[in-house]
Amino acid sequence: MSSKPGIDSDSPHGFGFALAAYVLWGLMPLYLKAIAHIPPMEVIAHRALWSLPIAAAVLIWQRRSDEVIAAVKKPRLLAMAALTAALITGNWLTYVWAVANGHTLDAALGYYINPLFSVMLGAVLLGEKLSRLKMFAVALAFAAVVILTVTAGSLPLVAVGLTLTWGFYAYFKKSLPLGPNQGFTLEVLLLTPIALAYLIWLGTTGQGTFGEGNMVDNLLLLGCGPITAIPLLFYANGAKLLRLSTIGILQYLTPTMLFLTAVLLFGEPFDTARMIAFPMIWAALALYSVSLFREASARRRTRRELAAHRIQ
């Protein structure tokens, strides 16, 4: 019997890859806090610049670099990749700014809401039907955002920004006819000239940190590439070997780590409004998870019935 996982099973290797990706993403605020004194735009430029060699090396090792070269010659595909590159840049910039400015808790909220926002996008833009549980989960998450907005007098912009940029990034990424590693490489390839030009400008005007600051800052900025590319590559390879329901549960690990880091390590305030809103989000995610498992069970049952019918 083949050891390759079927549609109804999880691969231990896939679980290991995905778990590593989510844990690394959960630990990222500790890294970003160490470079909080560096302007977020400069950090983002280094993330793009130093991600490219790693992504390119992986594609060369996989012998898939020709797919990216071919994609560069297709204007429509290039435009789609430029859009996803812009969205992921906006997501990175919001996230780096949030951690540096004491809004890691809001970042956790954004990534908790994201799966529910993706469900809503599927319903609105793709006409996907939602179960009652999913509709209630989305409504509960929306109510939590309303509570935070009314209490603070303004939208939780970090949470909303991260939700929108990542949600639409994932949506448009599905339309990109490239594998995950190839798509990521194309995105950072498009971002690299802009990032390089910006870093050169910072250097010539004496505003840059890299090469001018201390050795620790230089190494941390160089490390922005690996901490960006490696989790994404782990996730891309792990997701192919896992059931959707497994990924659906694992994705809560990162915002949970962000939440604990913000409250226990960074000392961010967990005020009354958040004490109400976060449990509402957690309840919404619990309902969403139940719905995922029900749908997965129904699909498995249908396949078994079809298989039994064919045997008869």
PDB file of C-alpha atoms in Angstrom:
ATOM      1  CA  MET A   1       0.000   0.000   0.000  1.00  0.00           C
ATOM      2  CA  SER A   2       1.242   3.460  -0.882  1.00  0.00           C
ATOM      3  CA  SER A   3       2.332   5.684   1.953  1.00  0.00           C
ATOM      4  CA  LYS A   4       1.247   8.771   0.119  1.00  0.00           C
ATOM      5  CA  PRO A   5      -1.629  10.395   1.964  1.00  0.00           C
ATOM      6  CA  GLY A   6      -5.033  10.199   0.361  1.00  0.00           C
ATOM      7  CA  ILE A   7      -7.710  12.828   0.454  1.00  0.00           C
ATOM      8  CA  ASP A   8      -8.981  11.531   3.806  1.00  0.00           C
ATOM      9  CA  SER A   9      -5.667  11.278   5.619  1.00  0.00           C
ATOM     10  CA  ASP A  10      -2.851  13.421   6.964  1.00  0.00           C
ATOM     11  CA  SER A  11       0.820  12.846   6.337  1.00  0.00           C
ATOM     12  CA  PRO A  12       3.136  13.042   9.378  1.00  0.00           C
ATOM     13  CA  HIS A  13       5.585  14.971   7.182  1.00  0.00           C
ATOM     14  CA  GLY A  14       2.836  17.365   6.154  1.00  0.00           C
ATOM     15  CA  PHE A  15       1.797  17.875   9.766  1.00  0.00           C
ATOM     16  CA  GLY A  16       5.408  18.561  10.741  1.00  0.00           C
ATOM     17  CA  PHE A  17       5.860  21.120   7.949  1.00  0.00           C
ATOM     18  CA  ALA A  18       2.597  22.930   8.747  1.00  0.00           C
ATOM     19  CA  LEU A  19       3.189  22.887  12.513  1.00  0.00           C
ATOM     20  CA  ALA A  20       6.691  24.308  12.024  1.00  0.00           C
ATOM     21  CA  ALA A  21       5.285  27.077   9.810  1.00  0.00           C
ATOM     22  CA  TYR A  22       2.616  28.141  12.311  1.00  0.00           C
ATOM     23  CA  VAL A  23       5.026  28.007  15.273  1.00  0.00           C
ATOM     24  CA  LEU A  24       7.595  30.118  13.407  1.00  0.00           C
ATOM     25  CA  TRP A  25       4.891  32.641  12.517  1.00  0.00           C
ATOM     26  CA  GLY A  26       3.811  32.659  16.157  1.00  0.00           C
ATOM     27  CA  LEU A  27       7.359  33.417  17.300  1.00  0.00           C
ATOM     28  CA  MET A  28       7.899  36.181  14.729  1.00  0.00           C
ATOM     29  CA  PRO A  29       6.792  39.054  17.039  1.00  0.00           C
ATOM     30  CA  LEU A  30       9.816  38.331  19.255  1.00  0.00           C
ATOM     31  CA  TYR A  31      12.069  38.806  16.233  1.00  0.00           C
ATOM     32  CA  LEU A  32      10.239  41.926  15.040  1.00  0.00           C
ATOM     33  CA  LYS A  33      10.347  43.427  18.526  1.00  0.00           C
ATOM     34  CA  ALA A  34      14.149  43.213  18.387  1.00  0.00           C
ATOM     35  CA  ILE A  35      14.138  45.492  15.318  1.00  0.00           C
ATOM     36  CA  ALA A  36      11.256  47.718  16.447  1.00  0.00           C
ATOM     37  CA  HIS A  37      13.610  50.715  16.416  1.00  0.00           C
ATOM     38  CA  ILE A  38      14.070  50.356  12.643  1.00  0.00           C
ATOM     39  CA  PRO A  39      11.370  51.984  10.440  1.00  0.00           C
ATOM     40  CA  PRO A  40       8.820  49.392   9.218  1.00  0.00           C
ATOM     41  CA  MET A  41       9.297  50.350   5.547  1.00  0.00           C
ATOM     42  CA  GLU A  42      13.005  49.559   5.789  1.00  0.00           C
ATOM     43  CA  VAL A  43      12.253  46.223   7.464  1.00  0.00           C
ATOM     44  CA  ILE A  44       9.755  45.335   4.712  1.00  0.00           C
ATOM     45  CA  ALA A  45      12.279  46.217   2.010  1.00  0.00           C
ATOM     46  CA  HIS A  46      14.794  43.843   3.581  1.00  0.00           C
ATOM     47  CA  ARG A  47      12.113  41.116   3.911  1.00  0.00           C
ATOM     48  CA  ALA A  48      11.511  41.259   0.167  1.00  0.00           C
ATOM     49  CA  LEU A  49      15.159  41.609  -0.844  1.00  0.00           C
ATOM     50  CA  TRP A  50      16.580  38.753   1.234  1.00  0.00           C
ATOM     51  CA  SER A  51      13.637  36.417   0.593  1.00  0.00           C
ATOM     52  CA  LEU A  52      14.454  36.227  -3.107  1.00  0.00           C
ATOM     53  CA  PRO A  53      17.740  34.245  -2.868  1.00  0.00           C
ATOM     54  CA  ILE A  54      16.088  31.618  -0.639  1.00  0.00           C
ATOM     55  CA  ALA A  55      12.979  31.285  -2.801  1.00  0.00           C
ATOM     56  CA  ALA A  56      15.088  31.136  -5.975  1.00  0.00           C
ATOM     57  CA  ALA A  57      17.418  28.504  -4.487  1.00  0.00           C
ATOM     58  CA  VAL A  58      14.435  26.294  -3.590  1.00  0.00           C
ATOM     59  CA  LEU A  59      13.039  26.538  -7.131  1.00  0.00           C
ATOM     60  CA  ILE A  60      16.416  25.763  -8.698  1.00  0.00           C
ATOM     61  CA  TRP A  61      16.732  22.736  -6.408  1.00  0.00           C
ATOM     62  CA  GLN A  62      13.225  21.625  -7.437  1.00  0.00           C
ATOM     63  CA  ARG A  63      14.029  22.359 -11.091  1.00  0.00           C
ATOM     64  CA  ARG A  64      10.952  24.583 -11.367  1.00  0.00           C
ATOM     65  CA  SER A  65      12.619  27.929 -12.081  1.00  0.00           C
ATOM     66  CA  ASP A  66      11.587  27.734 -15.753  1.00  0.00           C
ATOM     67  CA  GLU A  67       7.944  28.209 -14.671  1.00  0.00           C
ATOM     68  CA  VAL A  68       8.751  31.600 -13.119  1.00  0.00           C
ATOM     69  CA  ILE A  69      10.770  32.625 -16.195  1.00  0.00           C
ATOM     70  CA  ALA A  70       7.799  31.714 -18.399  1.00  0.00           C
ATOM     71  CA  ALA A  71       5.408  33.621 -16.108  1.00  0.00           C
ATOM     72  CA  VAL A  72       7.432  36.824 -16.456  1.00  0.00           C
ATOM     73  CA  LYS A  73       6.682  36.770 -20.202  1.00  0.00           C
ATOM     74  CA  LYS A  74       2.894  36.710 -19.676  1.00  0.00           C
ATOM     75  CA  PRO A  75       1.499  40.213 -18.993  1.00  0.00           C
ATOM     76  CA  ARG A  76      -1.827  39.051 -17.495  1.00  0.00           C
ATOM     77  CA  LEU A  77      -0.139  36.622 -15.104  1.00  0.00           C
ATOM     78  CA  LEU A  78       2.442  39.257 -14.234  1.00  0.00           C
ATOM     79  CA  ALA A  79      -0.328  41.749 -13.396  1.00  0.00           C
ATOM     80  CA  MET A  80      -2.023  39.192 -11.124  1.00  0.00           C
ATOM     81  CA  ALA A  81       1.290  38.528  -9.355  1.00  0.00           C
ATOM     82  CA  ALA A  82       1.845  42.293  -8.962  1.00  0.00           C
ATOM     83  CA  LEU A  83      -1.558  42.548  -7.245  1.00  0.00           C
ATOM     84  CA  THR A  84      -0.807  39.711  -4.794  1.00  0.00           C
ATOM     85  CA  ALA A  85       2.661  41.183  -4.184  1.00  0.00           C
ATOM     86  CA  ALA A  86       1.075  44.542  -3.301  1.00  0.00           C
ATOM     87  CA  LEU A  87      -1.396  42.885  -0.932  1.00  0.00           C
ATOM     88  CA  ILE A  88       1.235  40.820   0.884  1.00  0.00           C
ATOM     89  CA  THR A  89       3.411  43.939   1.192  1.00  0.00           C
ATOM     90  CA  GLY A  90       0.513  45.783   2.810  1.00  0.00           C
ATOM     91  CA  ASN A  91       0.011  42.850   5.162  1.00  0.00           C
ATOM     92  CA  TRP A  92       3.695  42.725   6.122  1.00  0.00           C
ATOM     93  CA  LEU A  93       3.855  46.491   6.649  1.00  0.00           C
ATOM     94  CA  THR A  94       0.777  46.507   8.907  1.00  0.00           C
ATOM     95  CA  TYR A  95       2.098  43.579  10.919  1.00  0.00           C
ATOM     96  CA  VAL A  96       5.598  44.988  11.421  1.00  0.00           C
ATOM     97  CA  TRP A  97       4.163  48.370  12.429  1.00  0.00           C
ATOM     98  CA  ALA A  98       1.711  46.721  14.844  1.00  0.00           C
ATOM     99  CA  VAL A  99       4.386  44.766  16.723  1.00  0.00           C
ATOM    100  CA  ALA A 100       6.732  47.757  16.879  1.00  0.00           C
ATOM    101  CA  ASN A 101       4.003  50.049  18.214  1.00  0.00           C
ATOM    102  CA  GLY A 102       2.376  47.864  20.869  1.00  0.00           C
ATOM    103  CA  HIS A 103      -0.533  46.478  18.809  1.00  0.00           C
ATOM    104  CA  THR A 104       0.362  42.782  18.738  1.00  0.00           C
ATOM    105  CA  LEU A 105      -2.989  42.003  20.406  1.00  0.00           C
ATOM    106  CA  ASP A 106      -4.788  43.686  17.513  1.00  0.00           C
ATOM    107  CA  ALA A 107      -2.670  41.635  15.104  1.00  0.00           C
ATOM    108  CA  ALA A 108      -3.797  38.456  16.885  1.00  0.00           C
ATOM    109  CA  LEU A 109      -7.404  39.594  16.523  1.00  0.00           C
ATOM    110  CA  GLY A 110      -6.905  40.153  12.796  1.00  0.00           C
ATOM    111  CA  TYR A 111      -5.520  36.671  12.225  1.00  0.00           C
ATOM    112  CA  TYR A 112      -8.273  35.113  14.345  1.00  0.00           C
ATOM    113  CA  ILE A 113     -10.907  36.840  12.198  1.00  0.00           C
ATOM    114  CA  ASN A 114      -9.226  35.993   8.890  1.00  0.00           C
ATOM    115  CA  PRO A 115     -10.671  32.449   8.385  1.00  0.00           C
ATOM    116  CA  LEU A 116     -14.169  33.809   8.945  1.00  0.00           C
ATOM    117  CA  PHE A 117     -13.528  36.690   6.541  1.00  0.00           C
ATOM    118  CA  SER A 118     -12.365  34.187   3.911  1.00  0.00           C
ATOM    119  CA  VAL A 119     -15.622  32.276   4.382  1.00  0.00           C
ATOM    120  CA  MET A 120     -17.560  35.517   3.830  1.00  0.00           C
ATOM    121  CA  LEU A 121     -15.506  36.311   0.714  1.00  0.00           C
ATOM    122  CA  GLY A 122     -16.311  32.890  -0.698  1.00  0.00           C
ATOM    123  CA  ALA A 123     -20.009  33.500  -0.145  1.00  0.00           C
ATOM    124  CA  VAL A 124     -20.067  37.037  -1.563  1.00  0.00           C
ATOM    125  CA  LEU A 125     -17.630  36.713  -4.478  1.00  0.00           C
ATOM    126  CA  LEU A 126     -17.872  33.030  -5.392  1.00  0.00           C
ATOM    127  CA  GLY A 127     -21.464  32.319  -4.447  1.00  0.00           C
ATOM    128  CA  GLU A 128     -20.480  29.576  -2.017  1.00  0.00           C
ATOM    129  CA  LYS A 129     -23.304  28.417   0.239  1.00  0.00           C
ATOM    130  CA  LEU A 130     -22.763  28.808   3.972  1.00  0.00           C
ATOM    131  CA  SER A 131     -24.116  26.481   6.607  1.00  0.00           C
ATOM    132  CA  ARG A 132     -26.090  28.014   9.463  1.00  0.00           C
ATOM    133  CA  LEU A 133     -23.149  27.445  11.788  1.00  0.00           C
ATOM    134  CA  LYS A 134     -20.789  29.337   9.490  1.00  0.00           C
ATOM    135  CA  MET A 135     -23.268  32.202   9.048  1.00  0.00           C
ATOM    136  CA  PHE A 136     -23.645  32.479  12.825  1.00  0.00           C
ATOM    137  CA  ALA A 137     -19.849  32.345  13.258  1.00  0.00           C
ATOM    138  CA  VAL A 138     -19.359  35.201  10.769  1.00  0.00           C
ATOM    139  CA  ALA A 139     -22.094  37.236  12.482  1.00  0.00           C
ATOM    140  CA  LEU A 140     -20.498  36.659  15.884  1.00  0.00           C
ATOM    141  CA  ALA A 141     -17.094  37.839  14.634  1.00  0.00           C
ATOM    142  CA  PHE A 142     -18.700  40.921  13.066  1.00  0.00           C
ATOM    143  CA  ALA A 143     -20.431  41.686  16.372  1.00  0.00           C
ATOM    144  CA  ALA A 144     -17.089  41.462  18.189  1.00  0.00           C
ATOM    145  CA  VAL A 145     -15.553  44.020  15.804  1.00  0.00           C
ATOM    146  CA  VAL A 146     -18.571  46.298  16.349  1.00  0.00           C
ATOM    147  CA  ILE A 147     -18.081  46.097  20.138  1.00  0.00           C
ATOM    148  CA  LEU A 148     -14.401  47.040  19.812  1.00  0.00           C
ATOM    149  CA  THR A 149     -15.253  49.870  17.409  1.00  0.00           C
ATOM    150  CA  VAL A 150     -17.977  51.359  19.600  1.00  0.00           C
ATOM    151  CA  THR A 151     -15.842  51.090  22.753  1.00  0.00           C
ATOM    152  CA  ALA A 152     -12.737  52.644  21.191  1.00  0.00           C
ATOM    153  CA  GLY A 153     -14.629  55.143  19.045  1.00  0.00           C
ATOM    154  CA  SER A 154     -12.864  53.930  15.910  1.00  0.00           C
ATOM    155  CA  LEU A 155     -12.261  50.761  13.914  1.00  0.00           C
ATOM    156  CA  PRO A 156      -9.479  48.437  15.151  1.00  0.00           C
ATOM    157  CA  LEU A 157      -7.484  49.393  12.073  1.00  0.00           C
ATOM    158  CA  VAL A 158      -4.619  46.923  12.572  1.00  0.00           C
ATOM    159  CA  ALA A 159      -6.980  43.968  12.891  1.00  0.00           C
ATOM    160  CA  VAL A 160      -9.131  45.094   9.965  1.00  0.00           C
ATOM    161  CA  GLY A 161      -6.074  45.885   7.824  1.00  0.00           C
ATOM    162  CA  LEU A 162      -4.485  42.481   8.409  1.00  0.00           C
ATOM    163  CA  THR A 163      -7.799  40.712   7.781  1.00  0.00           C
ATOM    164  CA  LEU A 164      -8.464  42.545   4.510  1.00  0.00           C
ATOM    165  CA  THR A 165      -4.947  42.300   3.074  1.00  0.00           C
ATOM    166  CA  TRP A 166      -4.457  38.610   3.932  1.00  0.00           C
ATOM    167  CA  GLY A 167      -8.024  37.665   2.997  1.00  0.00           C
ATOM    168  CA  PHE A 168      -7.851  39.245  -0.450  1.00  0.00           C
ATOM    169  CA  TYR A 169      -4.271  37.981  -0.893  1.00  0.00           C
ATOM    170  CA  ALA A 170      -5.464  34.410  -0.336  1.00  0.00           C
ATOM    171  CA  TYR A 171      -8.474  34.979  -2.620  1.00  0.00           C
ATOM    172  CA  PHE A 172      -6.457  36.329  -5.555  1.00  0.00           C
ATOM    173  CA  LYS A 173      -3.646  33.847  -4.932  1.00  0.00           C
ATOM    174  CA  LYS A 174      -6.080  31.055  -5.820  1.00  0.00           C
ATOM    175  CA  SER A 175      -6.438  32.603  -9.292  1.00  0.00           C
ATOM    176  CA  LEU A 176      -2.684  32.674  -9.858  1.00  0.00           C
ATOM    177  CA  PRO A 177      -1.893  29.662 -12.095  1.00  0.00           C
ATOM    178  CA  LEU A 178       1.392  28.914 -10.360  1.00  0.00           C
ATOM    179  CA  GLY A 179       2.448  26.601  -7.556  1.00  0.00           C
ATOM    180  CA  PRO A 180       2.890  28.207  -4.106  1.00  0.00           C
ATOM    181  CA  ASN A 181       6.695  28.264  -4.238  1.00  0.00           C
ATOM    182  CA  GLN A 182       6.714  29.636  -7.799  1.00  0.00           C
ATOM    183  CA  GLY A 183       4.093  32.251  -6.933  1.00  0.00           C
ATOM    184  CA  PHE A 184       6.006  33.456  -3.876  1.00  0.00           C
ATOM    185  CA  THR A 185       9.231  33.670  -5.890  1.00  0.00           C
ATOM    186  CA  LEU A 186       7.511  35.723  -8.593  1.00  0.00           C
ATOM    187  CA  GLU A 187       6.059  38.078  -5.973  1.00  0.00           C
ATOM    188  CA  VAL A 188       9.398  38.804  -4.301  1.00  0.00           C
ATOM    189  CA  LEU A 189      11.034  39.048  -7.742  1.00  0.00           C
ATOM    190  CA  LEU A 190       8.616  41.868  -8.563  1.00  0.00           C
ATOM    191  CA  LEU A 191       9.174  43.529  -5.189  1.00  0.00           C
ATOM    192  CA  THR A 192      12.987  43.314  -5.247  1.00  0.00           C
ATOM    193  CA  PRO A 193      13.726  46.229  -7.656  1.00  0.00           C
ATOM    194  CA  ILE A 194      11.462  48.524  -5.608  1.00  0.00           C
ATOM    195  CA  ALA A 195      12.978  47.346  -2.329  1.00  0.00           C
ATOM    196  CA  LEU A 196      16.519  47.702  -3.650  1.00  0.00           C
ATOM    197  CA  ALA A 197      15.884  51.201  -4.999  1.00  0.00           C
ATOM    198  CA  TYR A 198      14.365  52.256  -1.667  1.00  0.00           C
ATOM    199  CA  LEU A 199      17.289  50.847   0.338  1.00  0.00           C
ATOM    200  CA  ILE A 200      19.812  52.538  -1.957  1.00  0.00           C
ATOM    201  CA  TRP A 201      17.963  55.834  -1.490  1.00  0.00           C
ATOM    202  CA  LEU A 202      18.022  55.377   2.291  1.00  0.00           C
ATOM    203  CA  GLY A 203      21.759  54.679   2.136  1.00  0.00           C
ATOM    204  CA  THR A 204      22.625  57.671  -0.052  1.00  0.00           C
ATOM    205  CA  THR A 205      20.569  60.056   2.105  1.00  0.00           C
ATOM    206  CA  GLY A 206      22.060  58.728   5.337  1.00  0.00           C
ATOM    207  CA  GLN A 207      18.725  57.415   6.641  1.00  0.00           C
ATOM    208  CA  GLY A 208      19.411  53.702   6.302  1.00  0.00           C
ATOM    209  CA  THR A 209      20.246  51.313   9.122  1.00  0.00           C
ATOM    210  CA  PHE A 210      21.907  48.494   7.175  1.00  0.00           C
ATOM    211  CA  GLY A 211      25.652  48.971   6.975  1.00  0.00           C
ATOM    212  CA  GLU A 212      25.445  52.070   9.159  1.00  0.00           C
ATOM    213  CA  GLY A 213      24.152  50.565  12.392  1.00  0.00           C
ATOM    214  CA  ASN A 214      25.672  47.916  14.617  1.00  0.00           C
ATOM    215  CA  MET A 215      26.411  44.355  13.560  1.00  0.00           C
ATOM    216  CA  VAL A 216      23.384  42.948  15.401  1.00  0.00           C
ATOM    217  CA  ASP A 217      21.009  45.192  13.429  1.00  0.00           C
ATOM    218  CA  ASN A 218      22.704  44.205  10.165  1.00  0.00           C
ATOM    219  CA  LEU A 219      22.339  40.490  10.935  1.00  0.00           C
ATOM    220  CA  LEU A 220      18.716  40.885  12.028  1.00  0.00           C
ATOM    221  CA  LEU A 221      17.866  42.702   8.791  1.00  0.00           C
ATOM    222  CA  LEU A 222      19.598  39.971   6.770  1.00  0.00           C
ATOM    223  CA  GLY A 223      17.555  37.451   8.735  1.00  0.00           C
ATOM    224  CA  CYS A 224      14.310  39.070   7.581  1.00  0.00           C
ATOM    225  CA  GLY A 225      14.600  36.988   4.406  1.00  0.00           C
ATOM    226  CA  PRO A 226      14.792  33.563   6.066  1.00  0.00           C
ATOM    227  CA  ILE A 227      12.111  34.335   8.666  1.00  0.00           C
ATOM    228  CA  THR A 228       9.792  35.345   5.811  1.00  0.00           C
ATOM    229  CA  ALA A 229      10.559  32.677   3.233  1.00  0.00           C
ATOM    230  CA  ILE A 230      11.096  29.572   5.372  1.00  0.00           C
ATOM    231  CA  PRO A 231       7.674  29.489   7.120  1.00  0.00           C
ATOM    232  CA  LEU A 232       5.913  30.188   3.811  1.00  0.00           C
ATOM    233  CA  LEU A 233       7.777  27.341   2.116  1.00  0.00           C
ATOM    234  CA  PHE A 234       7.063  25.012   5.063  1.00  0.00           C
ATOM    235  CA  TYR A 235       3.377  25.920   4.871  1.00  0.00           C
ATOM    236  CA  ALA A 236       3.199  25.483   1.097  1.00  0.00           C
ATOM    237  CA  ASN A 237       4.624  21.975   1.300  1.00  0.00           C
ATOM    238  CA  GLY A 238       2.702  20.988   4.422  1.00  0.00           C
ATOM    239  CA  ALA A 239      -0.699  22.123   3.167  1.00  0.00           C
ATOM    240  CA  LYS A 240      -0.455  19.756   0.186  1.00  0.00           C
ATOM    241  CA  LEU A 241      -0.186  16.764   2.538  1.00  0.00           C
ATOM    242  CA  LEU A 242      -2.961  17.642   5.002  1.00  0.00           C
ATOM    243  CA  ARG A 243      -6.736  17.651   5.042  1.00  0.00           C
ATOM    244  CA  LEU A 244      -8.433  21.041   4.903  1.00  0.00           C
ATOM    245  CA  SER A 245      -9.965  20.452   8.326  1.00  0.00           C
ATOM    246  CA  THR A 246      -6.498  19.841   9.831  1.00  0.00           C
ATOM    247  CA  ILE A 247      -5.159  23.069   8.339  1.00  0.00           C
ATOM    248  CA  GLY A 248      -8.304  24.804   9.570  1.00  0.00           C
ATOM    249  CA  ILE A 249      -7.482  23.892  13.172  1.00  0.00           C
ATOM    250  CA  LEU A 250      -3.714  24.416  12.972  1.00  0.00           C
ATOM    251  CA  GLN A 251      -4.142  27.979  11.689  1.00  0.00           C
ATOM    252  CA  TYR A 252      -5.419  29.075  15.120  1.00  0.00           C
ATOM    253  CA  LEU A 253      -2.010  28.297  16.631  1.00  0.00           C
ATOM    254  CA  THR A 254      -0.318  31.456  15.314  1.00  0.00           C
ATOM    255  CA  PRO A 255      -2.843  34.051  16.601  1.00  0.00           C
ATOM    256  CA  THR A 256      -2.992  32.176  19.921  1.00  0.00           C
ATOM    257  CA  MET A 257       0.787  32.523  20.256  1.00  0.00           C
ATOM    258  CA  LEU A 258       0.486  36.208  19.274  1.00  0.00           C
ATOM    259  CA  PHE A 259      -2.222  36.696  21.900  1.00  0.00           C
ATOM    260  CA  LEU A 260      -0.135  35.089  24.672  1.00  0.00           C
ATOM    261  CA  THR A 261       3.002  36.985  23.615  1.00  0.00           C
ATOM    262  CA  ALA A 262       1.160  40.316  23.596  1.00  0.00           C
ATOM    263  CA  VAL A 263      -0.417  39.842  27.025  1.00  0.00           C
ATOM    264  CA  LEU A 264       2.242  37.880  28.925  1.00  0.00           C
ATOM    265  CA  LEU A 265       5.501  39.142  27.396  1.00  0.00           C
ATOM    266  CA  PHE A 266       4.770  42.563  25.889  1.00  0.00           C
ATOM    267  CA  GLY A 267       2.337  43.608  28.649  1.00  0.00           C
ATOM    268  CA  GLU A 268      -0.293  44.982  26.254  1.00  0.00           C
ATOM    269  CA  PRO A 269      -3.579  45.872  28.006  1.00  0.00           C
ATOM    270  CA  PHE A 270      -6.391  43.307  27.864  1.00  0.00           C
ATOM    271  CA  ASP A 271      -9.223  45.698  28.643  1.00  0.00           C
ATOM    272  CA  THR A 272     -12.925  45.034  29.194  1.00  0.00           C
ATOM    273  CA  ALA A 273     -13.876  45.417  25.528  1.00  0.00           C
ATOM    274  CA  ARG A 274     -11.269  42.871  24.506  1.00  0.00           C
ATOM    275  CA  MET A 275     -12.379  40.560  27.332  1.00  0.00           C
ATOM    276  CA  ILE A 276     -15.783  40.531  25.640  1.00  0.00           C
ATOM    277  CA  ALA A 277     -14.672  40.555  21.993  1.00  0.00           C
ATOM    278  CA  PHE A 278     -11.986  37.867  22.092  1.00  0.00           C
ATOM    279  CA  PRO A 279     -14.227  35.166  23.659  1.00  0.00           C
ATOM    280  CA  MET A 280     -16.818  36.015  20.985  1.00  0.00           C
ATOM    281  CA  ILE A 281     -14.179  35.433  18.293  1.00  0.00           C
ATOM    282  CA  TRP A 282     -13.083  32.175  19.940  1.00  0.00           C
ATOM    283  CA  ALA A 283     -16.704  30.994  20.069  1.00  0.00           C
ATOM    284  CA  ALA A 284     -17.102  31.909  16.383  1.00  0.00           C
ATOM    285  CA  LEU A 285     -13.989  29.915  15.491  1.00  0.00           C
ATOM    286  CA  ALA A 286     -15.254  26.934  17.513  1.00  0.00           C
ATOM    287  CA  LEU A 287     -18.519  26.993  15.526  1.00  0.00           C
ATOM    288  CA  TYR A 288     -16.564  27.338  12.289  1.00  0.00           C
ATOM    289  CA  SER A 289     -14.411  24.332  13.219  1.00  0.00           C
ATOM    290  CA  VAL A 290     -17.468  22.213  14.028  1.00  0.00           C
ATOM    291  CA  SER A 291     -18.895  23.123  10.626  1.00  0.00           C
ATOM    292  CA  LEU A 292     -15.620  22.160   8.921  1.00  0.00           C
ATOM    293  CA  PHE A 293     -15.590  18.732  10.583  1.00  0.00           C
ATOM    294  CA  ARG A 294     -19.242  18.138   9.727  1.00  0.00           C
ATOM    295  CA  GLU A 295     -18.633  18.961   6.073  1.00  0.00           C
ATOM    296  CA  ALA A 296     -15.519  16.747   5.960  1.00  0.00           C
ATOM    297  CA  SER A 297     -17.456  13.849   7.544  1.00  0.00           C
ATOM    298  CA  ALA A 298     -20.293  14.295   5.062  1.00  0.00           C
ATOM    299  CA  ARG A 299     -17.861  14.208   2.125  1.00  0.00           C
ATOM    300  CA  ARG A 300     -16.196  11.051   3.434  1.00  0.00           C
ATOM    301  CA  ARG A 301     -19.571   9.391   3.951  1.00  0.00           C
ATOM    302  CA  THR A 302     -20.651  10.290   0.415  1.00  0.00           C
ATOM    303  CA  ARG A 303     -17.440   8.879  -1.074  1.00  0.00           C
ATOM    304  CA  ARG A 304     -17.825   5.648   0.875  1.00  0.00           C
ATOM    305  CA  GLU A 305     -21.414   5.281  -0.335  1.00  0.00           C
ATOM    306  CA  LEU A 306     -20.362   5.916  -3.943  1.00  0.00           C
ATOM    307  CA  ALA A 307     -17.506   3.423  -3.633  1.00  0.00           C
ATOM    308  CA  ALA A 308     -19.858   0.794  -2.165  1.00  0.00           C
ATOM    309  CA  HIS A 309     -22.338   1.441  -4.967  1.00  0.00           C
ATOM    310  CA  ARG A 310     -19.660   0.945  -7.638  1.00  0.00           C
ATOM    311  CA  ILE A 311     -18.556  -2.336  -6.041  1.00  0.00           C
ATOM    312  CA  GLN A 312     -22.150  -3.603  -6.133  1.00  0.00           C
TER     313      GLN A 312
END
